[in-house]
mmCIF file of C-alpha atoms in Angstrom:
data_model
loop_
_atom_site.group_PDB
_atom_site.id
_atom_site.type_symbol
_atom_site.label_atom_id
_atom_site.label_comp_id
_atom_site.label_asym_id
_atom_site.label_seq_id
_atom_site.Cartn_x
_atom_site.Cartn_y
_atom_site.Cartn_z
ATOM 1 C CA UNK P 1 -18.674 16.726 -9.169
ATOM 2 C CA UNK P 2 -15.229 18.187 -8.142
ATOM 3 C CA UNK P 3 -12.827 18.687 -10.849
ATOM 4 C CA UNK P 4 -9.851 16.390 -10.747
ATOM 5 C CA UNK P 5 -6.543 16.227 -11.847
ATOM 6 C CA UNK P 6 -4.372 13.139 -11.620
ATOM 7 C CA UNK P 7 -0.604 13.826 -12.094
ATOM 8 C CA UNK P 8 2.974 12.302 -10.671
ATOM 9 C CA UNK P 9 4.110 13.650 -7.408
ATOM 10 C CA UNK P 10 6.377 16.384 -7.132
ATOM 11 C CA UNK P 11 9.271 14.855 -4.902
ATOM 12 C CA UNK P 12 10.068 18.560 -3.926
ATOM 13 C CA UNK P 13 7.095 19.567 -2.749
ATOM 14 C CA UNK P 14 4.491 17.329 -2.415
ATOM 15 C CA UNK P 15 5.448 14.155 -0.002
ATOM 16 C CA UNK P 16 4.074 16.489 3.243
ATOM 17 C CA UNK P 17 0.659 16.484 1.982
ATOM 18 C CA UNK P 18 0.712 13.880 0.248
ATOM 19 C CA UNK P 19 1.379 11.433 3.577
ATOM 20 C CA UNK P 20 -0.795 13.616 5.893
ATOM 21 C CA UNK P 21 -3.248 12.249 3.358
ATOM 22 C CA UNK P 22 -2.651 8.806 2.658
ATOM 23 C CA UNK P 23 -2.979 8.706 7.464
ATOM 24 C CA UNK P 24 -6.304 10.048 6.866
ATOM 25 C CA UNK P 25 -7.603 8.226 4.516
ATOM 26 C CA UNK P 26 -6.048 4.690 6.124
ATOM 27 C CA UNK P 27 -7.710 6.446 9.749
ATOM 28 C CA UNK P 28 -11.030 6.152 8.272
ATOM 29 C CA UNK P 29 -11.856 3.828 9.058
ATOM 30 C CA UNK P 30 -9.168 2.688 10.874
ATOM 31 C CA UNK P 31 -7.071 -0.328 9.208
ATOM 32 C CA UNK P 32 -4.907 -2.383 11.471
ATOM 33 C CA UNK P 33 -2.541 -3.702 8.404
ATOM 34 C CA UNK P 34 -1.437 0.176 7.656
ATOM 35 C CA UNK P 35 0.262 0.225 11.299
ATOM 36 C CA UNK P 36 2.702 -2.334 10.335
ATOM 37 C CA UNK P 37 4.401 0.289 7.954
ATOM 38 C CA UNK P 38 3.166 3.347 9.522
ATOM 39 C CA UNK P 39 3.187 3.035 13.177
ATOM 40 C CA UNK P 40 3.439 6.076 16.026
ATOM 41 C CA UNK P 41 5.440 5.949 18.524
ATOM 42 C CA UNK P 42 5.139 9.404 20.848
ATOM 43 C CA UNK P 43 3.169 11.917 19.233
ATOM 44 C CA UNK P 44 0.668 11.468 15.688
ATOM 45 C CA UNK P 45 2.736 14.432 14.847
ATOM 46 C CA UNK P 46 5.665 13.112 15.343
ATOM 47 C CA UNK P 47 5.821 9.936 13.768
ATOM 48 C CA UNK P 48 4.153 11.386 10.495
ATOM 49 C CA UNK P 49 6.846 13.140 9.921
ATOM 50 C CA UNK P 50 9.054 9.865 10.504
ATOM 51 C CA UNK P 51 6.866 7.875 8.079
ATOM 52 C CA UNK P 52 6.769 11.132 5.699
ATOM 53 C CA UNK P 53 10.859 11.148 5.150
ATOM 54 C CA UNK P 54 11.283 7.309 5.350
ATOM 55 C CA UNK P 55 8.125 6.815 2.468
ATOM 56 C CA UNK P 56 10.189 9.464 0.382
ATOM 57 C CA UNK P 57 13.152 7.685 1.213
ATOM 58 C CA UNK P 58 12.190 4.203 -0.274
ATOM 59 C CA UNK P 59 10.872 6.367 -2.887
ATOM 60 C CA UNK P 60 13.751 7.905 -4.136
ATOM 61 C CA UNK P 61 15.810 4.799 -3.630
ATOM 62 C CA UNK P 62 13.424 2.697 -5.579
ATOM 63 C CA UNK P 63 13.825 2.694 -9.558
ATOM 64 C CA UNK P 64 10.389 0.792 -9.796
ATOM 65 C CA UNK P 65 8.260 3.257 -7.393
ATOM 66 C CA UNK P 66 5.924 5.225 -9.310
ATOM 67 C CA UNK P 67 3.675 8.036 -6.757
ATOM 68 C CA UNK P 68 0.815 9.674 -8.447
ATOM 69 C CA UNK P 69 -1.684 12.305 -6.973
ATOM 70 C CA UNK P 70 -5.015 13.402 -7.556
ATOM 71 C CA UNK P 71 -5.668 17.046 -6.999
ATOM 72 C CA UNK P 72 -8.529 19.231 -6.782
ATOM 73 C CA UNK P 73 -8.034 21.654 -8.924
ATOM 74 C CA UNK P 74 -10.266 24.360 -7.621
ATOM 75 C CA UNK P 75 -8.331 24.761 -4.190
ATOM 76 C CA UNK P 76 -4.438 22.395 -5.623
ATOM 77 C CA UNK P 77 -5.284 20.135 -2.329
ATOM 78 C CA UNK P 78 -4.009 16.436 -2.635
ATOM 79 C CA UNK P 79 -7.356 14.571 -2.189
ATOM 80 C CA UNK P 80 -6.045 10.854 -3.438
ATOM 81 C CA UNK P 81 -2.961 9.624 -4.071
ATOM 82 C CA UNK P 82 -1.269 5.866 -5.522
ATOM 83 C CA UNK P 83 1.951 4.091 -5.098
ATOM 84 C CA UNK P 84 2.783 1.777 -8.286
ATOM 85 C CA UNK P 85 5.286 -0.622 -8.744
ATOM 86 C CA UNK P 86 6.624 -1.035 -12.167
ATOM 87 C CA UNK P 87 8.212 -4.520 -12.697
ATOM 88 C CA UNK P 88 9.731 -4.520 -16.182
ATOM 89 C CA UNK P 89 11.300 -7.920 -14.738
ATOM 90 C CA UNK P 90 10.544 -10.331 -11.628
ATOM 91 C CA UNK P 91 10.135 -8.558 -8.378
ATOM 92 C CA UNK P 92 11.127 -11.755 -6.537
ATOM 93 C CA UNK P 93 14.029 -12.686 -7.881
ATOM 94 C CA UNK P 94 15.626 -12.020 -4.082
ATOM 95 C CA UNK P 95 14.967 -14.176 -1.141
ATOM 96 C CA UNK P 96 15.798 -11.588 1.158
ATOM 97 C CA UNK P 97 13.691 -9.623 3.460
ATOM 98 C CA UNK P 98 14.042 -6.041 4.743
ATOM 99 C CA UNK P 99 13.873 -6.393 8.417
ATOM 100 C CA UNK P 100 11.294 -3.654 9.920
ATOM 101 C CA UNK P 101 13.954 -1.200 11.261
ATOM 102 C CA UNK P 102 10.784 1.490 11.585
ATOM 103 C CA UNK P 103 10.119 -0.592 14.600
ATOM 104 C CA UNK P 104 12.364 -0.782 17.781
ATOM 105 C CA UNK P 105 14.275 -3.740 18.296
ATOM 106 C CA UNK P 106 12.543 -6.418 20.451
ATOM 107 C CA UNK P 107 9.239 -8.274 19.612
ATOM 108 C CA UNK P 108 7.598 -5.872 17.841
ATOM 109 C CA UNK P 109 10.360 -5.910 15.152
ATOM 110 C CA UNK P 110 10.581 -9.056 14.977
ATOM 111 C CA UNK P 111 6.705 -9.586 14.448
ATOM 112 C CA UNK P 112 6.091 -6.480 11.712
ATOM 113 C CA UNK P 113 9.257 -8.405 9.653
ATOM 114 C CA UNK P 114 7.712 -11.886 10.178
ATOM 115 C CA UNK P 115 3.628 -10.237 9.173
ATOM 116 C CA UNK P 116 5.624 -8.857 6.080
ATOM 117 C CA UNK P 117 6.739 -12.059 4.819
ATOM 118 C CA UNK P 118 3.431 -13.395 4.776
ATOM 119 C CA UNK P 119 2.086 -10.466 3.165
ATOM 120 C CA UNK P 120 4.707 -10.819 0.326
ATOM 121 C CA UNK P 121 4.775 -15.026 -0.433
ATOM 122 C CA UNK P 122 1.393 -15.581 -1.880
ATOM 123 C CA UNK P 123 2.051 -12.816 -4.650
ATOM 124 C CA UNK P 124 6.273 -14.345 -4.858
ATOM 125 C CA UNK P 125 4.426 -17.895 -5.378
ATOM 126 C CA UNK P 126 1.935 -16.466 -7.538
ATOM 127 C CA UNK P 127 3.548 -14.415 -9.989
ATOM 128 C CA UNK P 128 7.243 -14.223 -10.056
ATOM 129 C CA UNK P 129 7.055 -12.668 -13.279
ATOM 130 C CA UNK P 130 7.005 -8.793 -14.615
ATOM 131 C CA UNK P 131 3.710 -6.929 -13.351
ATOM 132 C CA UNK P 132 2.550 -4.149 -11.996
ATOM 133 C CA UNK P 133 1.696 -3.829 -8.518
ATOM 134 C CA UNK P 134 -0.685 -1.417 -6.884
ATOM 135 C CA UNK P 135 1.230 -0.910 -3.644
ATOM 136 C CA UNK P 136 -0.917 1.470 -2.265
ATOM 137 C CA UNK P 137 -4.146 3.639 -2.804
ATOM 138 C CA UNK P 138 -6.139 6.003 -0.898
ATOM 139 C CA UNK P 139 -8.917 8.766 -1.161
ATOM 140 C CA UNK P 140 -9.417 11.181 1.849
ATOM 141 C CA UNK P 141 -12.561 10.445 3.435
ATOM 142 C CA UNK P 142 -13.884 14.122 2.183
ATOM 143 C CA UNK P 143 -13.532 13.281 -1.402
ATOM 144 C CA UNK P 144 -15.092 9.607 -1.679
ATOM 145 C CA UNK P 145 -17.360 8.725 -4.607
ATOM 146 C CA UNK P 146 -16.351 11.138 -7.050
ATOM 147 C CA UNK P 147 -13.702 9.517 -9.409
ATOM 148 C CA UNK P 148 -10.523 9.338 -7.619
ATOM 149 C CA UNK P 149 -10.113 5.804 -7.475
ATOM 150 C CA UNK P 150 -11.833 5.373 -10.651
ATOM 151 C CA UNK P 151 -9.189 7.953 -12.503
ATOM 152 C CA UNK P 152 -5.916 5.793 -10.639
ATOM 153 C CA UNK P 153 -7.080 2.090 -11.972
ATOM 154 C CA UNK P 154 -7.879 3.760 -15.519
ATOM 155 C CA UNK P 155 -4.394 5.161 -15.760
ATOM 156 C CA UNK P 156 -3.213 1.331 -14.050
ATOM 157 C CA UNK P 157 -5.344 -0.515 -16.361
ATOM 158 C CA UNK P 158 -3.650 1.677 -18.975
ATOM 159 C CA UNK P 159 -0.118 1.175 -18.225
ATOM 160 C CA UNK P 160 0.256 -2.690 -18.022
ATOM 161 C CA UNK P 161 -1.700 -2.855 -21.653
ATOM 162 C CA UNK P 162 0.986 -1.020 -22.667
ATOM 163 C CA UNK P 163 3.561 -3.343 -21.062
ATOM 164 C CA UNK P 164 1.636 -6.037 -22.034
ATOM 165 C CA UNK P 165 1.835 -7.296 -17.930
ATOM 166 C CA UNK P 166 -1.068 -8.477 -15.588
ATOM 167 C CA UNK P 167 -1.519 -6.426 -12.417
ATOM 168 C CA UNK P 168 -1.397 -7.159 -9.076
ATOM 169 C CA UNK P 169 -2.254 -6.163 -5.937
ATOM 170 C CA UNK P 170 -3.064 -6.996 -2.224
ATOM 171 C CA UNK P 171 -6.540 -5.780 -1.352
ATOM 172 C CA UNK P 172 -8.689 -4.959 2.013
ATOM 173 C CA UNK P 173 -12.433 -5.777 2.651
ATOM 174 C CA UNK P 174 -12.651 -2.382 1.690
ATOM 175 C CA UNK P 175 -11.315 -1.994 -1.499
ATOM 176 C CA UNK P 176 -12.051 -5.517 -2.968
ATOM 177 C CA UNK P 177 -15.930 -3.832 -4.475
ATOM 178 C CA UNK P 178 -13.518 -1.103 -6.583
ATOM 179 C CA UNK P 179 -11.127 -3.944 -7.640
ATOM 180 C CA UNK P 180 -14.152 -6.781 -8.988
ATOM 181 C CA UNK P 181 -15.687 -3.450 -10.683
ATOM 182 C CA UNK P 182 -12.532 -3.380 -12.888
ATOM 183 C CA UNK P 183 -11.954 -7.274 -13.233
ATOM 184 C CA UNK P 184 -10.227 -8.279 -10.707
ATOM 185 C CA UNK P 185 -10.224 -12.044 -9.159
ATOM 186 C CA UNK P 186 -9.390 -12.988 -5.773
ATOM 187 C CA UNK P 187 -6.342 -15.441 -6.384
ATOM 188 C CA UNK P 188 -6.015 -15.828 -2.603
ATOM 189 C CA UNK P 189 -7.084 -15.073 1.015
ATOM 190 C CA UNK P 190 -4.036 -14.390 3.006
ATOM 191 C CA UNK P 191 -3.692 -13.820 6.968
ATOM 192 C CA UNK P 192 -1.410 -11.625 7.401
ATOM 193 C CA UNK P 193 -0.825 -12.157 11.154
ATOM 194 C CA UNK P 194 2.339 -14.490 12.024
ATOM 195 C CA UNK P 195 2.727 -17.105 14.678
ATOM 196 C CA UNK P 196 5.694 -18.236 16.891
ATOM 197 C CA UNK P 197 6.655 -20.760 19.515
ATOM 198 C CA UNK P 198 7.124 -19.177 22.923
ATOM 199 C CA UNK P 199 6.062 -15.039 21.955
ATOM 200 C CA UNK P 200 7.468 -12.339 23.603
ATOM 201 C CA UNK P 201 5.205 -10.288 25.640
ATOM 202 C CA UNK P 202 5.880 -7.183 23.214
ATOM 203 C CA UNK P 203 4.933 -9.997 19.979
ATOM 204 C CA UNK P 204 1.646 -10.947 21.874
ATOM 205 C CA UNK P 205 0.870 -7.292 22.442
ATOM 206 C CA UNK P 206 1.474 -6.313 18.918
ATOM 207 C CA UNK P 207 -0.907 -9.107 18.002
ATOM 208 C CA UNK P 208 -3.301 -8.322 20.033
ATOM 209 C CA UNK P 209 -3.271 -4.721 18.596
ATOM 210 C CA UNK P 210 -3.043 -5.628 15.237
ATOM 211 C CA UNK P 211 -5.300 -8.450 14.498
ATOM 212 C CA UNK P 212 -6.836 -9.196 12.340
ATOM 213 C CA UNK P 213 -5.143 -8.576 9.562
ATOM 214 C CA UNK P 214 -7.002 -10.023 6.104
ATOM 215 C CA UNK P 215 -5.669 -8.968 2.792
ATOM 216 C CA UNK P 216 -6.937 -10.509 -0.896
ATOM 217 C CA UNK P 217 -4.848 -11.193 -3.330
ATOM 218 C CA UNK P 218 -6.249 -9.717 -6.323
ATOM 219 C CA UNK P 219 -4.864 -10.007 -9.902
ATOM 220 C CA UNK P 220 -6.306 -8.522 -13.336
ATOM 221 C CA UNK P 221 -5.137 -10.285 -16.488
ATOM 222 C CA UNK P 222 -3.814 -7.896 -19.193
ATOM 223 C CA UNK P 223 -5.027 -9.514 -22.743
ATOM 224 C CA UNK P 224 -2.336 -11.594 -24.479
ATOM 225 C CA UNK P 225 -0.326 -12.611 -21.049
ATOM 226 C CA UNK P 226 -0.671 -15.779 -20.273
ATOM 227 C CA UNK P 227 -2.648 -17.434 -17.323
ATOM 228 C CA UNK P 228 -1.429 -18.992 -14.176
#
């Protein structure tokens, strides 16, 4: 077994590798849903280092965001990594929605804003109540089945004892094995993928790309919160 260490991110130093990581691991296999926030436009090379700056960008800007790494420690390379979302209060307490400037203007925009609403309402009808969210997890392909994962949902499980919250998150046909393992319950199926009257041809292409996109929500009841 490779010896792991699971720390916060260094903001400094670590957001290059840590992205490069988080493509490779959502690359295999491939996951349509991880284009809506991390699409390329020209070169791979390119627009990782557009999706690098703007992910440490949201990060910085975001009092809740919580980025944690896993490391092995016998060569220091980033093998996993975690985005948390600490919610001391309601999350939805806004009914506004970031359009999806990342995108160029047009119908592809307009359908990577609309495919983020759904993702978002389920959870916002759900549970608009403090939580904490698992945003986003990854292990590279290279370093599966050895206690990554298993080391990030400890430290989750952990953390919303201690703020006495339930956690939430929004799960792929991939991950929902690791999430039942630890408790979770599918609270509902969502499809991701938006409709309109009348699409562009850029919305219909997008579509076509994209689909389909399934997520589960998932939610793990901390003991003394109350149920839904």
């Amino acid at each position: 077994m490779v010896p792991l260490r699971l720390e916060e991110v260094d903001i400094t130093r670590d957001f290059p590798e840590l992205i490069s990581c988080e493509w490779e691991s959502y690359e295999q296999p491939h996951q349509n849903f991880f284009r809506l926030f991390c699409p390329i436009f020209g070169s791979r090379e390119e627009s990782l280092k557009e999706c690098t700056e703007r992910q440490l960008e949201w990060h910085t800007s975001d009092p809740t965001s919580y980025w944690q790494k896993v490391t092995d420690t016998n060569t220091n390379r980033i093998i996993a990594g975690a985005l948390w979302k600490i919610y001391p209060t309601n999350p939805f307490g806004s009914a506004a929605h970031e359009e999806a400037y990342w995108y160029p203007q047009g119908g592809q925009r307009d359908y990577v804003t609309a495919a983020l609403e759904r993702f978002e309402a389920p959870r916002a009808r759900l549970a608009p109540k403090p939580q904490l969210y698992l945003n986003i997890i990854f292990v590279h392909p290279k370093y599966r089945w050895q206690g990554a994962a298993n080391m990030i949902m400890d430290w989750g499980i952990a953390k919303a004892a201690e703020m006495n919250v339930d956690i939430w998150l929004d799960a792929t046909v991939h991950g929902i094995p690791l999430y039942k393992k630890y408790g979770f319950e599918v609270m509902f199926e969502n499809d991701v993928c938006p409709e309109t009257k009348d699409p562009s041809e850029e919305w219909q292409a997008i579509d076509k790309e994209l689909r389909p996109m399934t997520m589960w929500v998932m939610r793990k009841p901390t003991a003394g919160t109350t149920t839904l």
